[in-house]
Structures are given as C-alpha cells and as structure tokens.
CSV table of C-alpha atoms in Angstrom, one decimal:
chain,number,residue,atom,x,y,z
H,1,UNK,CA,0.0,0.0,0.0
H,2,UNK,CA,2.9,2.3,0.7
H,3,UNK,CA,4.4,1.7,-2.7
H,4,UNK,CA,0.9,2.3,-4.3
H,5,UNK,CA,0.6,5.6,-2.5
H,6,UNK,CA,4.1,6.6,-3.7
H,7,UNK,CA,3.3,5.6,-7.2
H,8,UNK,CA,0.0,7.5,-7.6
H,9,UNK,CA,1.5,10.5,-9.4
H,10,UNK,CA,3.7,8.4,-11.6
H,11,UNK,CA,0.8,6.1,-12.6
H,12,UNK,CA,-1.3,9.1,-13.7
H,13,UNK,CA,1.5,10.5,-15.7
H,14,UNK,CA,2.2,7.1,-17.2
H,15,UNK,CA,-1.4,6.8,-18.4
H,16,UNK,CA,-1.1,10.1,-20.2
H,17,UNK,CA,2.1,9.1,-21.8
H,18,UNK,CA,0.7,5.7,-22.8
H,19,UNK,CA,-2.3,7.3,-24.5
H,20,UNK,CA,0.1,9.5,-26.5
H,21,UNK,CA,2.7,6.8,-27.3
H,22,UNK,CA,0.0,4.3,-28.5
H,23,UNK,CA,-1.2,7.0,-30.9
H,24,UNK,CA,2.4,7.7,-32.1
H,25,UNK,CA,3.2,10.8,-30.0
H,26,UNK,CA,4.7,11.7,-26.6
H,27,UNK,CA,4.8,14.5,-24.1
H,28,UNK,CA,8.1,15.9,-22.6
H,29,UNK,CA,6.3,18.8,-20.8
H,30,UNK,CA,4.3,16.8,-18.3
H,31,UNK,CA,6.5,17.5,-15.3
H,32,UNK,CA,6.4,21.3,-15.9
H,33,UNK,CA,2.6,21.2,-16.6
H,34,UNK,CA,2.1,19.2,-13.4
H,35,UNK,CA,4.0,21.9,-11.4
H,36,UNK,CA,2.1,24.8,-13.0
H,37,UNK,CA,-1.3,23.2,-12.5
H,38,UNK,CA,-0.3,22.2,-9.0
H,39,UNK,CA,0.8,25.7,-7.8
H,40,UNK,CA,-2.1,27.4,-9.4
H,41,UNK,CA,-4.4,24.9,-7.8
H,42,UNK,CA,-2.8,25.5,-4.4
H,43,UNK,CA,-3.0,29.3,-4.8
H,44,UNK,CA,-6.7,29.0,-5.8
H,45,UNK,CA,-7.4,26.9,-2.7
H,46,UNK,CA,-5.7,29.4,-0.4
H,47,UNK,CA,-7.7,32.3,-2.0
H,48,UNK,CA,-11.1,30.6,-2.0
H,49,UNK,CA,-11.0,27.7,0.4
H,50,UNK,CA,-12.7,25.5,-2.2
H,51,UNK,CA,-11.1,22.2,-2.9
H,52,UNK,CA,-13.5,21.5,-5.8
H,53,UNK,CA,-12.5,24.8,-7.5
H,54,UNK,CA,-8.8,24.1,-6.8
H,55,UNK,CA,-9.1,20.7,-8.6
H,56,UNK,CA,-11.0,22.3,-11.5
H,57,UNK,CA,-8.3,24.9,-11.9
H,58,UNK,CA,-5.6,22.2,-12.0
H,59,UNK,CA,-7.6,20.3,-14.7
H,60,UNK,CA,-8.2,23.4,-16.8
H,61,UNK,CA,-4.5,24.4,-16.6
H,62,UNK,CA,-3.4,21.0,-17.7
H,63,UNK,CA,-5.8,20.9,-20.5
H,64,UNK,CA,-4.9,24.4,-21.7
H,65,UNK,CA,-1.2,23.6,-21.9
H,66,UNK,CA,-1.9,20.4,-23.8
H,67,UNK,CA,-4.3,22.2,-26.1
H,68,UNK,CA,-1.4,24.2,-27.3
H,69,UNK,CA,0.6,21.0,-27.7
H,70,UNK,CA,-2.2,19.5,-29.7
H,71,UNK,CA,-2.5,22.6,-31.9
H,72,UNK,CA,1.2,22.6,-32.9
H,73,UNK,CA,1.3,18.8,-33.4
H,74,UNK,CA,-2.0,18.4,-35.2
H,75,UNK,CA,-2.5,21.7,-37.1
H,76,UNK,CA,1.1,22.7,-37.8
H,77,UNK,CA,2.6,19.2,-37.8
H,78,UNK,CA,5.4,20.2,-35.5
H,79,UNK,CA,7.1,17.1,-34.2
H,80,UNK,CA,5.7,16.2,-30.7
H,81,UNK,CA,9.2,16.1,-29.3
H,82,UNK,CA,9.8,19.8,-30.2
H,83,UNK,CA,6.3,21.1,-29.4
H,84,UNK,CA,6.2,19.5,-25.9
H,85,UNK,CA,9.9,20.4,-25.3
H,86,UNK,CA,8.9,24.1,-25.8
H,87,UNK,CA,5.9,23.7,-23.5
H,88,UNK,CA,8.2,22.2,-20.9
H,89,UNK,CA,10.1,25.5,-20.7
H,90,UNK,CA,7.0,27.7,-21.0
H,91,UNK,CA,5.0,26.0,-18.2
H,92,UNK,CA,8.0,25.9,-15.8
H,93,UNK,CA,8.7,29.5,-16.5
H,94,UNK,CA,5.1,30.6,-15.8
H,95,UNK,CA,5.1,28.5,-12.6
H,96,UNK,CA,8.3,30.2,-11.4
H,97,UNK,CA,7.1,33.7,-12.4
H,98,UNK,CA,3.7,33.3,-10.7
H,99,UNK,CA,5.3,32.3,-7.4
H,100,UNK,CA,8.4,34.4,-7.7
H,101,UNK,CA,10.4,31.2,-7.4
H,102,UNK,CA,9.2,30.6,-3.8
H,103,UNK,CA,7.2,27.7,-2.5
H,104,UNK,CA,3.6,28.2,-1.4
H,105,UNK,CA,3.3,27.1,2.2
H,106,UNK,CA,0.6,26.6,4.8
H,107,UNK,CA,-1.9,24.9,2.4
H,108,UNK,CA,-4.2,23.7,5.2
H,109,UNK,CA,-6.7,20.9,4.4
H,110,UNK,CA,-5.5,20.8,0.8
H,111,UNK,CA,-3.1,18.1,1.9
H,112,UNK,CA,-6.0,15.6,2.5
H,113,UNK,CA,-6.3,14.7,-1.1
H,114,UNK,CA,-2.7,13.5,-1.1
H,115,UNK,CA,-2.4,12.2,2.5
H,116,UNK,CA,-6.0,11.5,3.6
H,117,UNK,CA,-7.6,8.2,4.2
H,118,UNK,CA,-11.1,6.8,3.5
H,119,UNK,CA,-11.3,3.7,5.7
H,120,UNK,CA,-8.1,1.8,5.2
H,121,UNK,CA,-7.5,3.2,1.7
H,122,UNK,CA,-5.4,6.3,1.0
H,123,UNK,CA,-7.3,8.9,-1.0
H,124,UNK,CA,-4.8,9.1,-3.9
H,125,UNK,CA,-4.9,5.3,-4.3
H,126,UNK,CA,-8.7,5.5,-4.6
H,127,UNK,CA,-8.4,8.2,-7.2
H,128,UNK,CA,-5.9,6.1,-9.2
H,129,UNK,CA,-8.1,3.0,-9.0
H,130,UNK,CA,-11.1,5.0,-10.4
H,131,UNK,CA,-8.9,6.5,-13.2
H,132,UNK,CA,-7.5,3.1,-14.0
H,133,UNK,CA,-11.0,1.7,-14.6
H,134,UNK,CA,-11.9,4.7,-16.7
H,135,UNK,CA,-8.8,4.5,-18.9
H,136,UNK,CA,-9.2,0.7,-19.2
H,137,UNK,CA,-12.8,1.1,-20.3
H,138,UNK,CA,-11.8,3.9,-22.8
H,139,UNK,CA,-9.2,1.7,-24.5
H,140,UNK,CA,-11.2,-1.5,-24.6
H,141,UNK,CA,-14.9,-0.3,-25.1
H,142,UNK,CA,-14.9,3.0,-27.0
H,143,UNK,CA,-14.3,3.9,-30.6
H,144,UNK,CA,-11.8,6.5,-29.5
H,145,UNK,CA,-9.7,3.8,-27.8
H,146,UNK,CA,-9.7,1.7,-31.0
H,147,UNK,CA,-8.8,4.8,-33.0
H,148,UNK,CA,-5.7,5.3,-30.8
H,149,UNK,CA,-4.4,1.9,-31.8
H,150,UNK,CA,-5.3,2.5,-35.5
H,151,UNK,CA,-3.6,5.9,-35.6
H,152,UNK,CA,-0.5,4.6,-33.9
H,153,UNK,CA,-0.3,1.5,-36.1
H,154,UNK,CA,-0.8,3.3,-39.4
H,155,UNK,CA,-2.1,6.8,-39.5
H,156,UNK,CA,-2.6,7.0,-43.2
H,157,UNK,CA,-4.6,3.8,-43.3
H,158,UNK,CA,-6.6,4.8,-40.3
H,159,UNK,CA,-7.6,8.2,-41.9
H,160,UNK,CA,-8.4,6.4,-45.1
H,161,UNK,CA,-10.8,4.3,-43.2
H,162,UNK,CA,-12.6,7.4,-41.9
H,163,UNK,CA,-10.8,8.1,-38.6
H,164,UNK,CA,-10.3,11.8,-37.9
H,165,UNK,CA,-6.6,11.8,-37.1
H,166,UNK,CA,-6.4,15.4,-35.9
H,167,UNK,CA,-9.4,15.0,-33.6
H,168,UNK,CA,-7.8,11.9,-32.0
H,169,UNK,CA,-4.6,13.9,-31.4
H,170,UNK,CA,-6.5,16.7,-29.8
H,171,UNK,CA,-8.4,14.3,-27.5
H,172,UNK,CA,-5.2,12.5,-26.6
H,173,UNK,CA,-3.4,15.6,-25.5
H,174,UNK,CA,-6.5,17.0,-23.6
H,175,UNK,CA,-6.9,13.8,-21.7
H,176,UNK,CA,-3.1,13.8,-21.0
H,177,UNK,CA,-3.5,17.4,-19.7
H,178,UNK,CA,-6.4,16.4,-17.3
H,179,UNK,CA,-4.2,13.5,-15.9
H,180,UNK,CA,-1.3,15.9,-15.5
H,181,UNK,CA,-3.5,18.4,-13.7
H,182,UNK,CA,-4.8,15.8,-11.3
H,183,UNK,CA,-1.3,14.4,-10.7
H,184,UNK,CA,-0.3,18.0,-9.9
H,185,UNK,CA,-3.0,18.3,-7.2
H,186,UNK,CA,-1.9,15.0,-5.5
H,187,UNK,CA,1.8,15.9,-5.9
H,188,UNK,CA,1.4,19.2,-4.1
H,189,UNK,CA,-0.8,17.8,-1.4
H,190,UNK,CA,1.7,15.0,-0.7
H,191,UNK,CA,4.5,17.6,-0.3
H,192,UNK,CA,2.5,19.9,1.9
H,193,UNK,CA,3.2,22.9,-0.4
H,194,UNK,CA,3.0,24.4,-3.9
H,195,UNK,CA,6.4,23.6,-5.5
H,196,UNK,CA,7.1,25.5,-8.7
H,197,UNK,CA,10.4,23.6,-9.0
H,198,UNK,CA,8.7,20.3,-8.3
H,199,UNK,CA,8.3,17.2,-10.5
H,200,UNK,CA,11.4,17.9,-12.5
H,201,UNK,CA,12.1,14.9,-14.8
H,202,UNK,CA,8.7,13.2,-14.0
H,203,UNK,CA,8.1,12.9,-17.8
H,204,UNK,CA,10.8,10.3,-17.8
H,205,UNK,CA,9.1,8.5,-14.9
H,206,UNK,CA,5.9,8.3,-17.0
H,207,UNK,CA,7.7,7.2,-20.2
H,208,UNK,CA,9.7,4.5,-18.3
H,209,UNK,CA,6.6,3.0,-16.7
H,210,UNK,CA,4.7,2.9,-20.0
H,211,UNK,CA,7.6,1.5,-22.0
H,212,UNK,CA,8.6,-1.1,-19.4
H,213,UNK,CA,4.9,-2.1,-19.2
H,214,UNK,CA,5.0,-3.1,-22.9
H,215,UNK,CA,3.8,0.1,-24.7
H,216,UNK,CA,5.6,0.2,-28.0
H,217,UNK,CA,7.5,3.4,-28.7
H,218,UNK,CA,6.7,3.0,-32.4
H,219,UNK,CA,2.9,3.2,-31.6
H,220,UNK,CA,-0.1,1.0,-31.9
H,221,UNK,CA,0.7,-1.3,-28.9
H,222,UNK,CA,0.0,-0.8,-25.2
H,223,UNK,CA,-2.3,-1.8,-22.3
H,224,UNK,CA,-3.4,-0.2,-19.1
H,225,UNK,CA,-2.5,-3.3,-16.9
H,226,UNK,CA,0.9,-3.4,-18.6
H,227,UNK,CA,1.5,0.3,-17.7
H,228,UNK,CA,0.4,-0.4,-14.1
H,229,UNK,CA,2.8,-3.3,-13.9
H,230,UNK,CA,5.6,-1.2,-15.4
H,231,UNK,CA,5.0,1.5,-12.8
H,232,UNK,CA,5.1,-1.0,-10.0
H,233,UNK,CA,8.3,-2.6,-11.4
H,234,UNK,CA,10.0,0.8,-11.5
H,235,UNK,CA,8.6,1.8,-8.0
H,236,UNK,CA,9.8,-1.5,-6.4
H,237,UNK,CA,13.2,-1.2,-8.1
H,238,UNK,CA,13.5,2.4,-6.7
H,239,UNK,CA,12.5,1.2,-3.2
H,240,UNK,CA,15.1,-1.6,-3.3
H,241,UNK,CA,17.8,0.8,-4.4
H,242,UNK,CA,16.9,3.3,-1.7
H,243,UNK,CA,16.9,0.5,1.0
H,244,UNK,CA,20.3,-0.6,-0.3
H,245,UNK,CA,21.6,3.0,-0.2
H,246,UNK,CA,22.3,3.4,-3.9
H,247,UNK,CA,23.3,6.9,-4.8
H,248,UNK,CA,20.5,8.9,-6.4
H,249,UNK,CA,22.7,9.8,-9.4
H,250,UNK,CA,23.3,6.1,-10.0
H,251,UNK,CA,19.6,5.5,-9.8
H,252,UNK,CA,19.1,8.0,-12.6
H,253,UNK,CA,21.7,6.2,-14.7
H,254,UNK,CA,19.9,2.8,-14.1
H,255,UNK,CA,16.5,4.3,-15.0
H,256,UNK,CA,17.9,5.8,-18.2
H,257,UNK,CA,19.5,2.5,-19.1
H,258,UNK,CA,16.1,0.7,-18.6
H,259,UNK,CA,14.4,3.0,-21.1
H,260,UNK,CA,17.1,2.5,-23.7
H,261,UNK,CA,17.1,-1.3,-23.3
H,262,UNK,CA,13.3,-1.5,-23.3
H,263,UNK,CA,13.0,0.5,-26.5
H,264,UNK,CA,15.8,-1.5,-28.2
H,265,UNK,CA,14.1,-4.8,-27.2
H,266,UNK,CA,10.8,-3.5,-28.6
H,267,UNK,CA,12.5,-2.5,-31.9
H,268,UNK,CA,14.3,-5.9,-32.2
H,269,UNK,CA,11.1,-7.8,-31.5
H,270,UNK,CA,9.2,-5.9,-34.2
H,271,UNK,CA,12.1,-6.4,-36.7
H,272,UNK,CA,12.0,-10.2,-36.1
H,273,UNK,CA,8.2,-10.3,-36.6
H,274,UNK,CA,8.5,-8.3,-39.8
H,275,UNK,CA,11.3,-10.6,-41.1
H,276,UNK,CA,9.2,-13.6,-40.3
H,277,UNK,CA,6.2,-12.2,-42.1
H,278,UNK,CA,8.3,-11.3,-45.2
H,279,UNK,CA,9.8,-14.8,-45.2
H,280,UNK,CA,6.3,-16.4,-45.0
H,281,UNK,CA,5.0,-14.2,-47.8
H,282,UNK,CA,8.0,-15.2,-50.0
H,283,UNK,CA,7.4,-18.9,-49.2
H,284,UNK,CA,3.8,-18.6,-50.2
H,285,UNK,CA,4.7,-16.9,-53.5
H,286,UNK,CA,7.2,-19.7,-54.2
H,287,UNK,CA,4.6,-22.4,-53.5
H,288,UNK,CA,2.1,-20.7,-55.7
H,289,UNK,CA,4.7,-20.4,-58.5
H,290,UNK,CA,5.6,-24.1,-58.2
H,291,UNK,CA,1.9,-25.1,-58.4
H,292,UNK,CA,1.5,-23.1,-61.6
C-alpha cells in the first residue's frame, strides 16, 4: 500500500504518456505542466478555500497547456518532441514567475487529497483506481480507444478508413492534460506545499513506466494493466535501491538504461516479426509459382 501511495502521481502521468505513445506521439512537458497546474491549484485553494474549485483549476490548466501541444502537433505538424519540449520551458517559466520562485506554504486541508484516508485506503490510491478503470474502459470499449491503436499503427490507413486523425490527437493531448493536472494536485498535497520547481524529470518516470509495461515506442501497442505493472516494477526497483543506499545519481543512470534497453528490445522484436512475415510471404509466393 505504501508503494501504491508513492506511485500514484507516476501512474497518472504514465497513463497520459501511454495514450500518446500508443497513438504515435509523446509529451516531454508533463513534469512542468504538473508543477504549473499544482501551484495554481494551491493558490486557488488558499484564496477561496474550495477544494473543488482548486481541482477544477488544475484540470483546466493541464488541458490548456496540452491544447497548445495539440494545436502545434495536429495543425502545424510540429514534431511532438519539439512542441512539448517548448511547452516544458513555458510551463515551468510561468510557474516560477507566478510564485516568484518561492514555495507556497501553509496549504491547510488541501493536503487531505494527497495524505488523507477513507477507511483503510489512501485517498490518492482510490483516485488512481477510479482513473485506471476509466482508462481501461476507454481503451477497450470505446471507438476513441480503438482509434488510438489504429492511428498509432498506421495513421494514413486509419484516416483512409474514416478516422479523424487530428481529432484523435487533440483528444489525446487534452486527456493527458487532465491527468497531469490531477497528478499536480496529488503531488502538491503529498508535499504539503506548492512547489514551482517540483516534479522535474517526471516525464521520464511516466515514459519509463509505460515502455517497461509493454507500450511500443513506435505506436499501436500498449495496455493499461501493462502500464500499471511497469509503474510497480520501477517503483519497487527504486525502493530496493533506496533501501540498499544506492546513490540517487546512480539510480538516474539505471532508469535511463532501462528506457534504452526496453526500446531497443521492442525494436528488435518488431524487426524479427517483420522478417518472419516477409519470409512467410516469400514462401507462399514460391509455393504458388511451383503449383502453376
């Protein structure tokens, strides 16, 4: 349960990254967007005392940032890597400018959403369970979920079959923004303050969990349960390294190596499958020629 509580923010980010990667894109701005959404949410709560309004602000900020990502990727065909890298700088800059670089302290009952309990279950774990069910249903029982796999597998073929590629991209980034905003609320609540410099590098946490969980970096492949498994693998590995006293810089090196190895393994697996398919087609052609 402790590991689940620690992984809540990472799992929400991983879901957003998985949605984008399956459709053939990615988001490098999620850590900065999380921080911006979180500090504005905390500021809203301190000004109004309304938790509902504070959560709404976080969701809207996350969606607004990702709307710009979607516009540049879908309308102007800017590579997702470049568009989201720019948003990474913009969102972090706004967060630091808004707070003057200082943390927002004394956030009162805001912490309950990150540290509270309902019965024996932590509030953030309950939130993640609900989101997990929603994302699983979206992938497996909606036309949008099927469109994600189609766009990621072969965008031209998917659009030729009637799928609106641009609309799918917009929806993907907006959902990613909502998840980043919600993650920002939980992150700030767990840390007892609004941290404009928080969540640095969290985009790599989400990407690692999704890729280790079997999401193909080339698009078209990925599952919710695989992403959850990937997040727990990374979380348990980090816990083990912390208990063994492994230097935090060494941990970064190990996590980076895991991403490279996972992507390389995915590429090699796809290459083997493609080679087998080509050989099977060639054998079929030879058999047909012999029969004639």
